[in-house]
Amino acid sequence: MTSQATRVLVLNSGSSSVKYQLLDMRDGTRLAVGLVERIGESASRLVHTPSGDGAGRRERTGRIADHERALEAVAEELALDGMGIDSPELAAIGHRVVHGGLEFSAPTVIDDAVLAEIERLVPVAPLHNPANITGIRTARALRPDLPQVAVFDTAFHTTMPEHAARYAIDVATADAHRIRRYGFHGTSHAYVSRRAAELLGRAPEELNLIVLHLGNGASASAVAGGRCVDTSMGLTPLEGLVMGTRSGDIDPAVVFHLERVAGMDTDEIDELLNKKSGLTGLCGDNDMREIRRRVDAGDAAATLAFDIYIHRLKKYIGAYYAVLGRVDAVVFTAGVGENAAPVREAAIAGLGELGLVVDAELNAVRSGEPRLVSPENARVAVAVVPTDEEMEIARQTFALVDA
Ligand code: ADP
């Protein structure tokens, strides 16, 4: 790699979409941000913005047949601004990979053996890893000479002790099928933990944090000294908090009940719990803005959905407080955590005995910056730290190839 190579292209390949960002790691500048969606359909769309501030947006419509065509289109868009993927400034491509199992606890330069290992994890992540693998294969074909790095959503959670990661089921069955808590959103939990330490002006090693990543998907994690010791998502992202469309925690016997009594098959139950549950299942909306509007208008279903969401959140704050023993900060992030002041207020309400208080005025401030929403003299800080998974993937990728 030449010393002028300071850019990282971050790719997040889904089953029918590719999200990408080009970042310059000298100063963290976002040189391009884009998305290809509805790949394989007649109405595919590519939206490309040559800088992070939304200026100069370009759009392409019309069929983009597969991931290969999608990446070629991305490469063409980047080349239009003189930042093509063949440029010497590009140091590496960083790929988001959802499931790294127990095999990958750190970002990893991809070679054939690594790719084969990621493929062996498909049975535990059938919905996500195949698309990630397609993205990797396509990018490697385009630039076989360029370092490509896999950054795993599960990696940050591999530090969990066995007593937090293991489910209380028959050990032989669990091991045969690799059933355990893996956790997800790890890139976000890692980034937010580090930024929270900066905000607090302390070393990550000194801090115990509860991180609440509340987006459409949502997860909580307990972080002790910069290492994850527990997290709410499990074998899959279905477990834990109430989410936009996922149920989160549920008695597993509900599944048997739906099979035996309601006559539903496995795919229908999967769809029910992953796509038709959570806030959507409870009140028909998954967007917290709309739910708050309905709550303020006195809508009973939305109010109950909000209360269930908050109740679950409180239970996890309490549980992770107990797991950590001492907490320095509770940190909110992602779409809901960063923007929904009523969620932060309600989740922390009544926890004064634990040292947790939210200052109404600070909580009402809207900002894209990390900030405290607890009063100055609070025993435990309550913070809002905007997440940036692409930046974290780029940082981890660059750290590996810039050695
Ligand atoms: P994901 O990456 O999981 O798709 P995000 O982290 O982008 O999700 O979060 C999306 C969610 O954030 C939306 O569904 C919406 O509920 C919530 N959200 C975004 N902006 C606001 C806002 N201003 N107030 C309340 N909720 C918001």
PDB file of N, CA and C and ligand atoms in Angstrom, residues 215-217 286-289 334-336 339-340 366, ligand 1:
ATOM      1  N   GLY A 215     -32.651   1.665  17.696  1.00  0.00           N
ATOM      2  CA  GLY A 215     -33.015   2.049  16.329  1.00  0.00           C
ATOM      3  C   GLY A 215     -34.281   1.301  15.984  1.00  0.00           C
ATOM      4  N   ASN A 216     -34.409   0.898  14.737  1.00  0.00           N
ATOM      5  CA  ASN A 216     -35.524   0.035  14.389  1.00  0.00           C
ATOM      6  C   ASN A 216     -35.295  -1.323  15.037  1.00  0.00           C
ATOM      7  N   GLY A 217     -34.053  -1.829  14.898  1.00  0.00           N
ATOM      8  CA  GLY A 217     -33.606  -2.924  15.761  1.00  0.00           C
ATOM      9  C   GLY A 217     -33.069  -2.293  17.025  1.00  0.00           C
ATOM     10  N   ASN A 286     -44.247   1.584  13.632  1.00  0.00           N
ATOM     11  CA  ASN A 286     -42.941   1.294  14.244  1.00  0.00           C
ATOM     12  C   ASN A 286     -42.083   2.543  14.381  1.00  0.00           C
ATOM     13  N   ASP A 287     -42.564   3.656  13.882  1.00  0.00           N
ATOM     14  CA  ASP A 287     -41.775   4.885  13.962  1.00  0.00           C
ATOM     15  C   ASP A 287     -42.120   5.623  15.259  1.00  0.00           C
ATOM     16  N   MET A 288     -41.098   5.823  16.084  1.00  0.00           N
ATOM     17  CA  MET A 288     -41.329   6.416  17.404  1.00  0.00           C
ATOM     18  C   MET A 288     -41.923   7.829  17.311  1.00  0.00           C
ATOM     19  N   ARG A 289     -41.620   8.563  16.226  1.00  0.00           N
ATOM     20  CA  ARG A 289     -42.216   9.903  16.065  1.00  0.00           C
ATOM     21  C   ARG A 289     -43.726   9.810  15.975  1.00  0.00           C
ATOM     22  N   ALA A 334     -28.542   5.610  18.439  1.00  0.00           N
ATOM     23  CA  ALA A 334     -29.351   5.208  17.266  1.00  0.00           C
ATOM     24  C   ALA A 334     -30.641   6.048  17.179  1.00  0.00           C
ATOM     25  N   GLY A 335     -31.392   5.846  16.089  1.00  0.00           N
ATOM     26  CA  GLY A 335     -32.521   6.719  15.743  1.00  0.00           C
ATOM     27  C   GLY A 335     -33.395   7.147  16.910  1.00  0.00           C
ATOM     28  N   VAL A 336     -33.878   6.189  17.680  1.00  0.00           N
ATOM     29  CA  VAL A 336     -34.756   6.516  18.806  1.00  0.00           C
ATOM     30  C   VAL A 336     -33.936   7.082  19.970  1.00  0.00           C
ATOM     31  N   ASN A 339     -32.773  10.663  19.259  1.00  0.00           N
ATOM     32  CA  ASN A 339     -33.766  11.695  18.939  1.00  0.00           C
ATOM     33  C   ASN A 339     -34.982  11.771  19.847  1.00  0.00           C
ATOM     34  N   ALA A 340     -35.341  10.672  20.468  1.00  0.00           N
ATOM     35  CA  ALA A 340     -36.614  10.646  21.191  1.00  0.00           C
ATOM     36  C   ALA A 340     -36.417  10.976  22.677  1.00  0.00           C
ATOM     37  N   ARG A 366     -31.644  19.380  20.994  1.00  0.00           N
ATOM     38  CA  ARG A 366     -31.430  18.540  19.804  1.00  0.00           C
ATOM     39  C   ARG A 366     -30.043  18.835  19.250  1.00  0.00           C
TER      40      ARG A 366
HETATM   41  P1  ADP B   1     -32.006   1.231  11.848  1.00  0.00           P
HETATM   42  O1  ADP B   1     -30.585   1.595  11.514  1.00  0.00           O
HETATM   43  O2  ADP B   1     -32.146   0.171  12.887  1.00  0.00           O
HETATM   44  O3  ADP B   1     -32.914   1.045  10.675  1.00  0.00           O
HETATM   45  P2  ADP B   1     -32.149   3.904  12.996  1.00  0.00           P
HETATM   46  O4  ADP B   1     -31.105   3.854  14.028  1.00  0.00           O
HETATM   47  O5  ADP B   1     -31.949   4.753  11.807  1.00  0.00           O
HETATM   48  O6  ADP B   1     -32.622   2.460  12.585  1.00  0.00           O
HETATM   49  O7  ADP B   1     -33.505   4.353  13.717  1.00  0.00           O
HETATM   50  C1  ADP B   1     -34.703   4.451  13.008  1.00  0.00           C
HETATM   51  C2  ADP B   1     -35.815   4.807  13.967  1.00  0.00           C
HETATM   52  O8  ADP B   1     -35.471   5.990  14.691  1.00  0.00           O
HETATM   53  C3  ADP B   1     -37.135   5.149  13.290  1.00  0.00           C
HETATM   54  O9  ADP B   1     -37.904   3.998  13.063  1.00  0.00           O
HETATM   55  C4  ADP B   1     -37.788   6.054  14.292  1.00  0.00           C
HETATM   56  O10 ADP B   1     -38.571   5.276  15.170  1.00  0.00           O
HETATM   57  C5  ADP B   1     -36.641   6.632  15.111  1.00  0.00           C
HETATM   58  N1  ADP B   1     -36.487   8.081  14.953  1.00  0.00           N
HETATM   59  C6  ADP B   1     -35.800   8.737  14.011  1.00  0.00           C
HETATM   60  N2  ADP B   1     -35.904  10.082  14.199  1.00  0.00           N
HETATM   61  C7  ADP B   1     -36.673  10.259  15.288  1.00  0.00           C
HETATM   62  C8  ADP B   1     -37.168  11.395  16.002  1.00  0.00           C
HETATM   63  N3  ADP B   1     -36.863  12.632  15.630  1.00  0.00           N
HETATM   64  N4  ADP B   1     -37.919  11.170  17.098  1.00  0.00           N
HETATM   65  C9  ADP B   1     -38.227   9.925  17.473  1.00  0.00           C
HETATM   66  N5  ADP B   1     -37.812   8.822  16.855  1.00  0.00           N
HETATM   67  C10 ADP B   1     -37.046   8.975  15.776  1.00  0.00           C
END
